[in-house]
Tab-separated table of C-alpha atoms in Angstrom:
chain	number	residue	atom	x	y	z
Y	101	MET	CA	82.487	-29.967	-20.496
Y	102	PRO	CA	78.678	-29.615	-20.922
Y	103	GLY	CA	78.823	-31.226	-24.306
Y	104	THR	CA	79.414	-34.609	-22.710
Y	105	ARG	CA	76.183	-34.573	-20.733
Y	106	MET	CA	73.406	-36.737	-22.167
Y	107	GLY	CA	69.755	-36.477	-21.192
Y	108	LYS	CA	67.224	-39.292	-21.438
Y	109	ASN	CA	65.612	-37.874	-24.547
Y	110	ALA	CA	68.934	-37.671	-26.305
Y	111	GLU	CA	69.695	-41.288	-25.497
Y	112	LYS	CA	66.448	-42.268	-27.171
Y	113	GLY	CA	67.261	-40.191	-30.251
Y	114	THR	CA	64.369	-37.741	-29.918
Y	115	GLU	CA	63.240	-36.552	-33.305
Y	116	ASP	CA	63.627	-32.840	-33.894
Y	117	PRO	CA	60.263	-31.679	-35.246
Y	118	GLY	CA	61.892	-28.730	-36.949
Y	119	THR	CA	64.124	-30.846	-39.147
Y	120	GLY	CA	62.764	-34.386	-39.131
Y	121	THR	CA	66.156	-35.696	-38.012
Y	122	GLU	CA	67.245	-37.258	-34.761
Y	123	GLY	CA	68.415	-34.128	-32.982
Y	124	SER	CA	70.186	-31.240	-34.620
Y	125	GLU	CA	73.645	-32.670	-34.028
Y	126	LYS	CA	73.275	-35.986	-35.890
Y	127	VAL	CA	76.351	-36.841	-37.971
Y	128	THR	CA	75.453	-37.403	-41.616
Y	129	ALA	CA	76.410	-40.511	-43.576
Y	130	ASP	CA	79.471	-40.454	-45.773
Y	131	THR	CA	78.603	-39.452	-49.348
Y	132	THR	CA	82.074	-38.580	-50.526
Y	133	GLY	CA	83.319	-42.117	-51.143
Y	134	THR	CA	86.220	-41.591	-48.786
Y	135	GLY	CA	85.245	-44.542	-46.591
Y	136	THR	CA	85.527	-42.506	-43.406
Y	137	GLY	CA	81.894	-43.148	-42.443
Y	138	THR	CA	81.133	-39.494	-41.710
Y	139	THR	CA	81.428	-36.177	-43.498
Y	140	ALA	CA	82.065	-34.178	-40.326
Y	141	THR	CA	85.517	-34.332	-38.783
Y	142	PRO	CA	85.836	-34.511	-34.976
Y	143	ARG	CA	87.070	-30.920	-34.935
Y	144	ARG	CA	84.073	-29.697	-36.897
Y	145	ARG	CA	81.723	-31.649	-34.653
Y	146	GLN	CA	83.374	-30.118	-31.613
Y	147	ALA	CA	83.063	-26.593	-33.014
Y	148	ARG	CA	79.424	-27.215	-33.882
Y	149	GLY	CA	78.790	-28.511	-30.379
Y	150	GLU	CA	80.437	-25.448	-28.817
Y	151	ARG	CA	78.260	-23.169	-30.935
Y	152	ARG	CA	75.170	-25.061	-29.856
Y	153	ILE	CA	76.157	-24.772	-26.180
Y	154	SER	CA	76.683	-21.015	-26.581
Y	155	GLN	CA	73.284	-20.784	-28.275
Y	156	LEU	CA	71.588	-22.636	-25.404
Y	157	LEU	CA	73.334	-20.571	-22.730
Y	158	ALA	CA	72.354	-17.321	-24.454
Y	159	ALA	CA	68.762	-18.531	-24.621
Y	160	ALA	CA	68.849	-19.530	-20.957
Y	161	ALA	CA	70.177	-16.091	-20.002
Y	162	GLY	CA	67.183	-14.476	-21.701
Y	163	VAL	CA	64.689	-16.805	-20.035
Y	164	PHE	CA	66.249	-16.434	-16.577
Y	165	CYS	CA	66.113	-12.640	-16.911
Y	166	ARG	CA	62.440	-12.603	-17.906
Y	167	THR	CA	61.035	-15.271	-15.610
Y	168	GLY	CA	63.657	-15.820	-12.914
Y	169	TYR	CA	65.433	-19.113	-12.339
Y	170	ALA	CA	62.633	-20.739	-10.335
Y	171	SER	CA	59.986	-20.243	-13.043
Y	172	ALA	CA	62.216	-21.115	-15.986
Y	173	SER	CA	61.971	-24.509	-17.700
Y	174	THR	CA	64.065	-26.478	-20.139
Y	175	ASN	CA	61.175	-26.345	-22.620
Y	176	ALA	CA	61.156	-22.532	-22.471
Y	177	ILE	CA	64.928	-22.447	-22.959
Y	178	ALA	CA	64.709	-24.806	-25.928
Y	179	ARG	CA	61.987	-22.631	-27.519
Y	180	GLU	CA	64.110	-19.524	-26.959
Y	181	ALA	CA	67.049	-21.250	-28.660
Y	182	GLY	CA	64.896	-22.507	-31.534
Y	183	VAL	CA	65.701	-26.178	-30.901
Y	184	SER	CA	63.804	-29.204	-29.690
Y	185	PRO	CA	63.960	-30.297	-26.031
Y	186	GLY	CA	65.752	-33.426	-27.230
Y	187	THR	CA	68.548	-31.327	-28.675
Y	188	LEU	CA	68.884	-29.421	-25.397
Y	189	TYR	CA	69.129	-32.683	-23.437
Y	190	GLN	CA	72.073	-33.749	-25.568
Y	191	TYR	CA	74.070	-31.069	-23.762
Y	192	PHE	CA	72.397	-30.459	-20.400
Y	193	PRO	CA	70.435	-32.981	-18.299
Y	194	ASN	CA	68.308	-30.352	-16.535
Y	195	LYS	CA	67.765	-26.666	-15.808
Y	196	GLU	CA	70.194	-26.610	-12.901
Y	197	ALA	CA	73.047	-27.879	-15.096
Y	198	ILE	CA	72.399	-25.010	-17.521
Y	199	ALA	CA	72.363	-22.496	-14.676
Y	200	VAL	CA	75.588	-23.909	-13.230
Y	201	GLU	CA	77.389	-23.649	-16.576
Y	202	LEU	CA	76.068	-20.158	-17.306
Y	203	GLY	CA	76.649	-19.010	-13.741
Y	204	GLY	CA	80.178	-20.375	-13.742
Y	205	GLN	CA	81.059	-18.450	-16.887
Y	206	LEU	CA	79.514	-15.248	-15.525
Y	207	LEU	CA	81.283	-15.637	-12.192
Y	208	GLN	CA	84.609	-15.935	-13.989
Y	209	ARG	CA	83.889	-12.733	-15.906
Y	210	ALA	CA	82.838	-11.028	-12.668
Y	211	HIS	CA	86.160	-11.967	-11.043
Y	212	GLU	CA	87.991	-10.521	-14.051
Y	213	THR	CA	85.913	-7.325	-13.886
Y	214	HIS	CA	86.643	-6.871	-10.187
Y	215	GLY	CA	90.333	-7.323	-10.889
Y	216	GLN	CA	90.162	-4.620	-13.562
Y	217	ALA	CA	88.218	-2.256	-11.302
Y	218	PHE	CA	90.534	-2.625	-8.309
Y	219	ARG	CA	93.815	-2.195	-10.160
Y	220	PRO	CA	96.496	-0.540	-7.986
Y	221	GLU	CA	96.624	2.591	-10.144
Y	222	ASN	CA	92.881	3.114	-9.627
Y	223	LEU	CA	93.193	2.863	-5.865
Y	224	ARG	CA	95.735	5.699	-5.673
Y	225	ARG	CA	93.300	8.216	-7.121
Y	226	PRO	CA	91.349	10.827	-5.124
Y	227	LEU	CA	88.061	9.467	-3.845
Y	228	PRO	CA	85.733	10.885	-6.578
Y	229	GLU	CA	87.981	9.493	-9.327
Y	230	LEU	CA	88.402	6.217	-7.484
Y	231	LEU	CA	84.622	5.756	-7.328
Y	232	ASP	CA	84.393	6.291	-11.087
Y	233	ALA	CA	87.240	3.865	-11.799
Y	234	VAL	CA	85.836	1.117	-9.561
Y	235	LEU	CA	82.092	1.469	-10.084
Y	236	ASP	CA	81.938	2.053	-13.841
Y	237	PRO	CA	83.313	-1.350	-14.989
Y	238	VAL	CA	81.332	-3.245	-12.323
Y	239	ILE	CA	78.084	-1.524	-13.267
Y	240	ALA	CA	78.812	-2.035	-16.970
Y	241	PHE	CA	79.351	-5.754	-16.404
Y	242	ASN	CA	75.993	-6.108	-14.653
Y	243	CYS	CA	74.195	-4.085	-17.349
Y	244	GLU	CA	75.750	-6.198	-20.106
Y	245	ASN	CA	75.020	-9.466	-18.254
Y	246	PRO	CA	71.621	-9.104	-16.540
Y	247	ALA	CA	71.419	-12.884	-16.156
Y	248	PHE	CA	74.214	-12.600	-13.577
Y	249	TRP	CA	71.956	-10.578	-11.283
Y	250	ALA	CA	68.994	-12.884	-11.960
Y	251	LEU	CA	70.995	-16.004	-11.064
Y	252	MET	CA	73.010	-14.671	-8.139
Y	253	HIS	CA	70.359	-12.625	-6.377
Y	254	GLY	CA	67.179	-14.509	-7.133
Y	255	THR	CA	66.350	-18.054	-6.103
Y	256	GLY	CA	69.613	-19.702	-5.130
Y	257	VAL	CA	71.119	-22.203	-7.545
Y	258	PRO	CA	72.809	-24.898	-5.402
Y	259	GLY	CA	75.621	-25.502	-7.873
Y	260	ILE	CA	76.896	-21.911	-7.807
Y	261	ALA	CA	75.933	-20.701	-4.312
Y	262	GLN	CA	79.375	-21.369	-2.877
Y	263	GLU	CA	81.183	-19.681	-5.775
Y	264	HIS	CA	78.932	-16.633	-5.418
Y	265	GLU	CA	79.653	-16.458	-1.700
Y	266	GLU	CA	83.385	-16.572	-2.457
Y	267	LEU	CA	82.944	-13.688	-4.922
Y	268	HIS	CA	81.067	-11.717	-2.246
Y	269	VAL	CA	83.746	-12.347	0.385
Y	270	GLY	CA	86.496	-11.434	-2.062
Y	271	LEU	CA	84.770	-8.172	-2.978
Y	272	LEU	CA	84.391	-7.246	0.683
Y	273	ALA	CA	88.099	-7.922	1.211
Y	274	ARG	CA	88.977	-5.626	-1.714
Y	275	ILE	CA	86.787	-2.839	-0.320
Y	276	GLU	CA	88.303	-3.210	3.160
Y	277	ALA	CA	91.797	-2.997	1.721
Y	278	VAL	CA	90.946	0.284	-0.024
Y	279	LEU	CA	89.379	1.718	3.140
Y	280	ARG	CA	92.407	0.737	5.180
Y	281	ASP	CA	94.585	2.973	2.989
Y	282	PHE	CA	92.194	5.916	3.209
Y	283	CYS	CA	91.297	5.412	6.889
Y	284	PRO	CA	94.441	4.010	8.559
Y	285	GLU	CA	93.149	4.832	12.052
Y	286	ALA	CA	89.924	2.842	11.648
Y	287	SER	CA	89.610	-0.397	13.606
Y	288	PRO	CA	89.027	-3.742	11.852
Y	289	ARG	CA	85.482	-3.741	13.204
Y	290	GLU	CA	84.799	-0.290	11.757
Y	291	LEU	CA	86.291	-1.279	8.410
Y	292	ALA	CA	84.085	-4.381	8.275
Y	293	HIS	CA	80.940	-2.363	9.053
Y	294	VAL	CA	81.694	0.301	6.461
Y	295	SER	CA	82.608	-2.277	3.806
Y	296	ASN	CA	79.320	-4.106	4.320
Y	297	MET	CA	77.418	-0.811	4.127
Y	298	ILE	CA	79.169	0.127	0.866
Y	299	LEU	CA	78.335	-3.222	-0.699
Y	300	GLY	CA	74.752	-3.036	0.574
Y	301	ILE	CA	74.284	0.454	-0.873
Y	302	PHE	CA	75.753	-0.693	-4.173
Y	303	LYS	CA	73.497	-3.755	-4.471
Y	304	SER	CA	70.359	-1.788	-3.604
Y	305	SER	CA	71.244	0.898	-6.125
Y	306	LEU	CA	72.053	-1.673	-8.799
Y	307	ASP	CA	68.416	-2.788	-8.742
Y	308	LEU	CA	67.392	0.710	-9.815
Y	309	ILE	CA	70.203	1.044	-12.331
Y	310	LEU	CA	69.334	-2.245	-14.059
Y	311	ALA	CA	65.632	-1.361	-14.127
Y	312	HIS	CA	66.278	1.729	-16.275
Y	313	GLU	CA	68.089	2.606	-19.470
Y	314	GLY	CA	69.632	5.600	-21.156
Y	315	GLU	CA	69.537	8.890	-19.281
Y	316	GLU	CA	67.645	7.415	-16.339
Y	317	ARG	CA	70.266	4.720	-15.859
Y	318	ALA	CA	73.016	7.334	-16.005
Y	319	ALA	CA	71.152	9.479	-13.462
Y	320	TYR	CA	70.845	6.604	-10.973
Y	321	THR	CA	74.513	5.761	-11.471
Y	322	ALA	CA	75.435	9.365	-10.672
Y	323	GLU	CA	73.216	9.279	-7.574
Y	324	LEU	CA	74.948	6.125	-6.339
Y	325	LYS	CA	78.337	7.803	-6.646
Y	326	THR	CA	77.062	10.888	-4.811
Y	327	VAL	CA	75.674	8.781	-1.957
Y	328	LEU	CA	78.947	6.869	-1.542
Y	329	LEU	CA	81.045	10.026	-1.801
Y	330	ARG	CA	79.062	11.817	0.907
Y	331	TYR	CA	79.073	8.709	3.081
Y	332	LEU	CA	82.824	8.183	2.824
Y	333	GLU	CA	84.220	11.721	2.758
Y	334	PRO	CA	83.878	12.361	6.518
Y	335	MET	CA	85.828	9.155	7.254
Y	336	ILE	CA	88.788	9.887	5.000
Y	337	THR	CA	91.854	10.884	6.988
Y	338	THR	CA	94.519	10.458	4.309
Y	339	THR	CA	94.888	10.075	0.550
Y	340	PRO	CA	97.170	7.249	-0.656
Y	341	PRO	CA	100.216	8.573	-2.563
Y	342	ARG	CA	99.897	8.503	-6.337
């Protein structure tokens, strides 16, 4: 868990200029006369630490989106979170560790989103409805988590590159499986080519979708569906039974 990582500044007890205390997570002395030595129970300390980690990850997501991973710094992330660098180093030793933790959480959510999108009942729909059922949750995930795109498609983060590649391979396999049902006469080579084209079209279009909001975003989403529909319709030779 990230909360066990200690940076050099934390080991030295860096003073938090905003509070005048040694880091924001210092345990206060016992003033209740209970003889326990602290006023915060381990459970409360753990909950406070989890909140701080969430705060730092949310700040990192904002910084990565604005500047990209390569240009981001731990100082910028600490400023975004409203804490001192020393407090940040109590939880993460460097920028890469933050990106790995954030990226890991986002990758898990992406896997869950893909599972929702490719549910069996969705895949038995006619092609226009299938495109809606598959694309809408995937696009929504990327719009709600722009840091995912910034981390996965910008400068590579060594700690999550392999996991991202596994997500990519898994998504291609899902697309191929759908095509196999709609195009049973297609060869494995043809299915692989078409699957890669679909994913390439989607990723290129997602750049435009994420760059706009409101009606413009909806218009680009509709255009993506039209492009894929017109690309795939001539290949369809059967419709899977409902």
